[in-house]
């Protein structure tokens, strides 16, 4: 059994200039692969080997190896799938209506999300979640995510660990966040929204 590193649906250089190819390659083939391998090592030969990733994150929250590496596995899988070289722009349909209902406007949602990503001290993630039928924004430290604590179902997340942006942006996290909006795949986020309702 064990978990497999998901393949990217685009080339490592496909998100340039917003995210550079070397960052993408290291992030996927080293960081994400590392979380996957360590997660598998932590569960191999135990009763956890038969559990799904979401069950592991919730039920084994107190197991640091599973929490950190299981979170790393799940979070990055969402991250890759919600970016695209054809991304950017604005969502429409029912996701757009839910954003307008919860935040007033798309621009207000972007502002609140970017602030959550900027103000996460140190390493972590910012999230857009389905939460009691509406949408909410939060951030979490390290490789934690809102699924672990029942705080919502993430449909979009940004990695604000320095490994996600330092090569191109140095300490300029704000510039990375601003550029990242250009690659958000709103079609996939809309699918995640429908699935999470
Ligand atoms: Mn990362």
mmCIF file of C-alpha atoms and ligand atoms in Angstrom:
data_model
loop_
_atom_site.group_PDB
_atom_site.id
_atom_site.type_symbol
_atom_site.label_atom_id
_atom_site.label_comp_id
_atom_site.label_asym_id
_atom_site.label_seq_id
_atom_site.Cartn_x
_atom_site.Cartn_y
_atom_site.Cartn_z
ATOM 1 C CA UNK A 1 0.000 0.000 0.000
ATOM 2 C CA UNK A 2 1.260 3.465 0.761
ATOM 3 C CA UNK A 3 0.734 6.816 -0.873
ATOM 4 C CA UNK A 4 2.112 7.879 -4.243
ATOM 5 C CA UNK A 5 3.514 11.251 -5.227
ATOM 6 C CA UNK A 6 0.967 12.673 -7.692
ATOM 7 C CA UNK A 7 2.223 13.653 -11.128
ATOM 8 C CA UNK A 8 1.939 17.305 -12.080
ATOM 9 C CA UNK A 9 -0.451 18.018 -14.953
ATOM 10 C CA UNK A 10 1.991 20.573 -16.366
ATOM 11 C CA UNK A 11 5.739 20.953 -16.831
ATOM 12 C CA UNK A 12 7.959 22.371 -14.110
ATOM 13 C CA UNK A 13 8.509 25.521 -16.159
ATOM 14 C CA UNK A 14 4.830 25.956 -17.098
ATOM 15 C CA UNK A 15 4.028 28.438 -14.328
ATOM 16 C CA UNK A 16 6.869 30.818 -15.165
ATOM 17 C CA UNK A 17 7.361 33.691 -14.617
ATOM 18 C CA UNK A 18 5.018 33.469 -11.638
ATOM 19 C CA UNK A 19 6.742 30.408 -10.140
ATOM 20 C CA UNK A 20 10.157 29.449 -11.521
ATOM 21 C CA UNK A 21 10.996 25.972 -12.848
ATOM 22 C CA UNK A 22 13.748 25.190 -10.328
ATOM 23 C CA UNK A 23 11.452 26.017 -7.414
ATOM 24 C CA UNK A 24 8.709 23.819 -8.886
ATOM 25 C CA UNK A 25 11.073 20.895 -9.500
ATOM 26 C CA UNK A 26 12.608 20.972 -6.027
ATOM 27 C CA UNK A 27 9.245 21.565 -4.386
ATOM 28 C CA UNK A 28 7.603 18.596 -6.117
ATOM 29 C CA UNK A 29 10.438 16.084 -6.572
ATOM 30 C CA UNK A 30 12.189 16.747 -3.245
ATOM 31 C CA UNK A 31 9.857 18.363 -0.724
ATOM 32 C CA UNK A 32 6.572 16.690 -1.677
ATOM 33 C CA UNK A 33 8.343 13.408 -2.430
ATOM 34 C CA UNK A 34 9.971 13.629 1.005
ATOM 35 C CA UNK A 35 6.664 14.102 2.826
ATOM 36 C CA UNK A 36 5.225 11.169 0.865
ATOM 37 C CA UNK A 37 8.137 8.850 1.706
ATOM 38 C CA UNK A 38 8.136 9.817 5.392
ATOM 39 C CA UNK A 39 4.368 9.390 5.621
ATOM 40 C CA UNK A 40 4.675 5.907 4.127
ATOM 41 C CA UNK A 41 7.514 5.050 6.521
ATOM 42 C CA UNK A 42 5.396 6.196 9.475
ATOM 43 C CA UNK A 43 2.386 4.041 8.605
ATOM 44 C CA UNK A 44 4.072 0.962 7.106
ATOM 45 C CA UNK A 45 3.369 -2.206 9.029
ATOM 46 C CA UNK A 46 0.852 -0.528 11.340
ATOM 47 C CA UNK A 47 -2.939 -0.421 11.393
ATOM 48 C CA UNK A 48 -2.616 3.031 9.799
ATOM 49 C CA UNK A 49 -1.569 1.407 6.514
ATOM 50 C CA UNK A 50 -5.239 0.694 5.802
ATOM 51 C CA UNK A 51 -6.451 4.243 6.478
ATOM 52 C CA UNK A 52 -7.168 6.972 3.938
ATOM 53 C CA UNK A 53 -5.251 10.242 4.069
ATOM 54 C CA UNK A 54 -8.123 12.327 5.465
ATOM 55 C CA UNK A 55 -8.862 9.723 8.135
ATOM 56 C CA UNK A 56 -5.163 9.652 9.076
ATOM 57 C CA UNK A 57 -4.963 13.427 9.448
ATOM 58 C CA UNK A 58 -8.003 13.563 11.719
ATOM 59 C CA UNK A 59 -7.631 10.353 13.726
ATOM 60 C CA UNK A 60 -3.829 10.472 14.103
ATOM 61 C CA UNK A 61 -3.510 14.215 14.745
ATOM 62 C CA UNK A 62 -1.442 13.469 17.881
ATOM 63 C CA UNK A 63 1.108 11.442 15.890
ATOM 64 C CA UNK A 64 3.660 14.090 14.847
ATOM 65 C CA UNK A 65 5.126 12.085 11.945
ATOM 66 C CA UNK A 66 1.681 11.416 10.474
ATOM 67 C CA UNK A 67 0.415 14.931 11.128
ATOM 68 C CA UNK A 68 3.442 16.679 9.578
ATOM 69 C CA UNK A 69 4.030 14.336 6.640
ATOM 70 C CA UNK A 70 0.371 13.480 6.048
ATOM 71 C CA UNK A 71 -0.392 17.198 6.015
ATOM 72 C CA UNK A 72 2.544 17.801 3.686
ATOM 73 C CA UNK A 73 1.289 15.054 1.382
ATOM 74 C CA UNK A 74 -2.318 16.298 1.283
ATOM 75 C CA UNK A 75 -1.590 20.034 1.200
ATOM 76 C CA UNK A 76 0.812 19.861 -1.733
ATOM 77 C CA UNK A 77 -1.525 17.559 -3.678
ATOM 78 C CA UNK A 78 -4.211 20.251 -3.436
ATOM 79 C CA UNK A 79 -1.693 23.011 -4.211
ATOM 80 C CA UNK A 80 -0.494 21.503 -7.545
ATOM 81 C CA UNK A 81 -4.017 20.685 -8.686
ATOM 82 C CA UNK A 82 -5.309 24.218 -8.147
ATOM 83 C CA UNK A 83 -2.601 25.848 -10.261
ATOM 84 C CA UNK A 84 -2.421 25.917 -14.054
ATOM 85 C CA UNK A 85 -0.494 27.704 -16.811
ATOM 86 C CA UNK A 86 -3.977 28.712 -18.016
ATOM 87 C CA UNK A 87 -4.986 30.000 -14.589
ATOM 88 C CA UNK A 88 -5.746 33.429 -13.255
ATOM 89 C CA UNK A 89 -8.755 35.600 -13.929
ATOM 90 C CA UNK A 90 -11.860 35.294 -11.835
ATOM 91 C CA UNK A 91 -14.255 32.487 -10.923
ATOM 92 C CA UNK A 92 -17.869 32.470 -12.044
ATOM 93 C CA UNK A 93 -20.994 30.424 -11.458
ATOM 94 C CA UNK A 94 -21.957 29.164 -8.022
ATOM 95 C CA UNK A 95 -18.438 29.572 -6.610
ATOM 96 C CA UNK A 96 -18.472 33.245 -7.578
ATOM 97 C CA UNK A 97 -21.896 33.690 -5.966
ATOM 98 C CA UNK A 98 -20.645 32.060 -2.755
ATOM 99 C CA UNK A 99 -17.560 34.326 -2.731
ATOM 100 C CA UNK A 100 -19.729 37.410 -3.203
ATOM 101 C CA UNK A 101 -22.095 36.228 -0.438
ATOM 102 C CA UNK A 102 -19.326 35.480 2.049
ATOM 103 C CA UNK A 103 -16.886 38.333 1.376
ATOM 104 C CA UNK A 104 -18.859 41.012 -0.490
ATOM 105 C CA UNK A 105 -16.768 40.746 -3.651
ATOM 106 C CA UNK A 106 -14.018 38.773 -5.344
ATOM 107 C CA UNK A 107 -11.541 41.586 -4.624
ATOM 108 C CA UNK A 108 -12.433 41.538 -0.917
ATOM 109 C CA UNK A 109 -11.896 37.780 -0.802
ATOM 110 C CA UNK A 110 -8.476 38.198 -2.469
ATOM 111 C CA UNK A 111 -7.532 40.898 0.028
ATOM 112 C CA UNK A 112 -8.542 38.828 3.035
ATOM 113 C CA UNK A 113 -6.840 35.697 1.685
ATOM 114 C CA UNK A 114 -3.627 37.576 0.837
ATOM 115 C CA UNK A 115 -3.604 39.102 4.323
ATOM 116 C CA UNK A 116 -3.972 35.660 5.896
ATOM 117 C CA UNK A 117 -1.049 34.435 3.781
ATOM 118 C CA UNK A 118 1.075 37.501 4.620
ATOM 119 C CA UNK A 119 0.446 37.415 8.353
ATOM 120 C CA UNK A 120 1.124 33.698 8.848
ATOM 121 C CA UNK A 121 4.344 33.976 10.871
ATOM 122 C CA UNK A 122 7.017 31.549 9.690
ATOM 123 C CA UNK A 123 6.014 28.517 7.654
ATOM 124 C CA UNK A 124 2.459 27.514 6.861
ATOM 125 C CA UNK A 125 -0.499 27.866 4.554
ATOM 126 C CA UNK A 126 -3.496 30.113 3.911
ATOM 127 C CA UNK A 127 -6.794 28.539 2.939
ATOM 128 C CA UNK A 128 -10.149 29.186 1.324
ATOM 129 C CA UNK A 129 -12.574 26.697 2.861
ATOM 130 C CA UNK A 130 -16.147 25.517 2.633
ATOM 131 C CA UNK A 131 -17.374 25.971 6.155
ATOM 132 C CA UNK A 132 -20.999 25.265 7.145
ATOM 133 C CA UNK A 133 -22.211 25.823 3.592
ATOM 134 C CA UNK A 134 -20.407 29.180 3.242
ATOM 135 C CA UNK A 135 -16.796 30.128 2.601
ATOM 136 C CA UNK A 136 -14.144 31.093 5.128
ATOM 137 C CA UNK A 137 -10.467 32.074 5.096
ATOM 138 C CA UNK A 138 -7.858 31.041 7.621
ATOM 139 C CA UNK A 139 -4.197 30.110 7.927
ATOM 140 C CA UNK A 140 -2.396 27.249 9.634
ATOM 141 C CA UNK A 141 1.225 26.705 10.766
ATOM 142 C CA UNK A 142 3.684 24.139 9.383
ATOM 143 C CA UNK A 143 1.855 21.397 7.395
ATOM 144 C CA UNK A 144 -1.373 21.615 9.358
ATOM 145 C CA UNK A 145 -4.659 22.242 7.538
ATOM 146 C CA UNK A 146 -8.279 22.930 8.515
ATOM 147 C CA UNK A 147 -9.390 19.341 7.847
ATOM 148 C CA UNK A 148 -7.342 18.210 10.845
ATOM 149 C CA UNK A 149 -9.396 20.252 13.276
ATOM 150 C CA UNK A 150 -12.755 20.299 11.502
ATOM 151 C CA UNK A 151 -12.333 24.010 10.753
ATOM 152 C CA UNK A 152 -13.470 23.644 7.148
ATOM 153 C CA UNK A 153 -12.832 21.824 3.892
ATOM 154 C CA UNK A 154 -10.037 23.544 1.934
ATOM 155 C CA UNK A 155 -10.807 24.171 -1.740
ATOM 156 C CA UNK A 156 -7.755 26.414 -2.372
ATOM 157 C CA UNK A 157 -4.515 26.874 -0.458
ATOM 158 C CA UNK A 158 -1.227 28.716 -0.841
ATOM 159 C CA UNK A 159 2.056 27.399 0.501
ATOM 160 C CA UNK A 160 3.924 30.251 2.218
ATOM 161 C CA UNK A 161 6.949 28.216 3.321
ATOM 162 C CA UNK A 162 10.061 29.980 2.054
ATOM 163 C CA UNK A 163 10.860 26.949 -0.140
ATOM 164 C CA UNK A 164 7.790 27.896 -2.206
ATOM 165 C CA UNK A 165 9.085 31.285 -3.286
ATOM 166 C CA UNK A 166 12.518 32.289 -1.962
ATOM 167 C CA UNK A 167 14.538 31.621 -5.130
ATOM 168 C CA UNK A 168 12.552 34.096 -7.226
ATOM 169 C CA UNK A 169 11.226 36.466 -4.607
ATOM 170 C CA UNK A 170 13.684 36.324 -1.682
ATOM 171 C CA UNK A 171 11.902 37.579 1.422
ATOM 172 C CA UNK A 172 9.253 39.257 -0.761
ATOM 173 C CA UNK A 173 6.332 37.033 0.180
ATOM 174 C CA UNK A 174 3.837 39.711 -0.910
ATOM 175 C CA UNK A 175 5.191 39.655 -4.471
ATOM 176 C CA UNK A 176 4.908 35.861 -4.572
ATOM 177 C CA UNK A 177 1.305 35.948 -3.355
ATOM 178 C CA UNK A 178 0.398 38.604 -5.911
ATOM 179 C CA UNK A 179 1.956 36.555 -8.735
ATOM 180 C CA UNK A 180 0.363 33.325 -7.514
ATOM 181 C CA UNK A 181 -3.135 34.656 -8.250
ATOM 182 C CA UNK A 182 -2.102 34.575 -11.944
ATOM 183 C CA UNK A 183 -1.878 30.768 -11.873
ATOM 184 C CA UNK A 184 -4.902 29.855 -9.730
ATOM 185 C CA UNK A 185 -7.077 27.386 -11.657
ATOM 186 C CA UNK A 186 -10.569 28.572 -10.783
ATOM 187 C CA UNK A 187 -12.149 25.695 -12.718
ATOM 188 C CA UNK A 188 -10.570 23.183 -10.337
ATOM 189 C CA UNK A 189 -11.400 25.347 -7.314
ATOM 190 C CA UNK A 190 -15.037 25.401 -8.490
ATOM 191 C CA UNK A 191 -15.021 21.595 -8.724
ATOM 192 C CA UNK A 192 -13.570 21.389 -5.217
ATOM 193 C CA UNK A 193 -16.300 23.775 -4.035
ATOM 194 C CA UNK A 194 -19.092 21.606 -5.483
ATOM 195 C CA UNK A 195 -17.558 18.462 -3.986
ATOM 196 C CA UNK A 196 -17.194 20.037 -0.549
ATOM 197 C CA UNK A 197 -20.775 21.314 -0.252
HETATM 198 MN MN1 LIG B 1 5.810 23.266 0.323
#
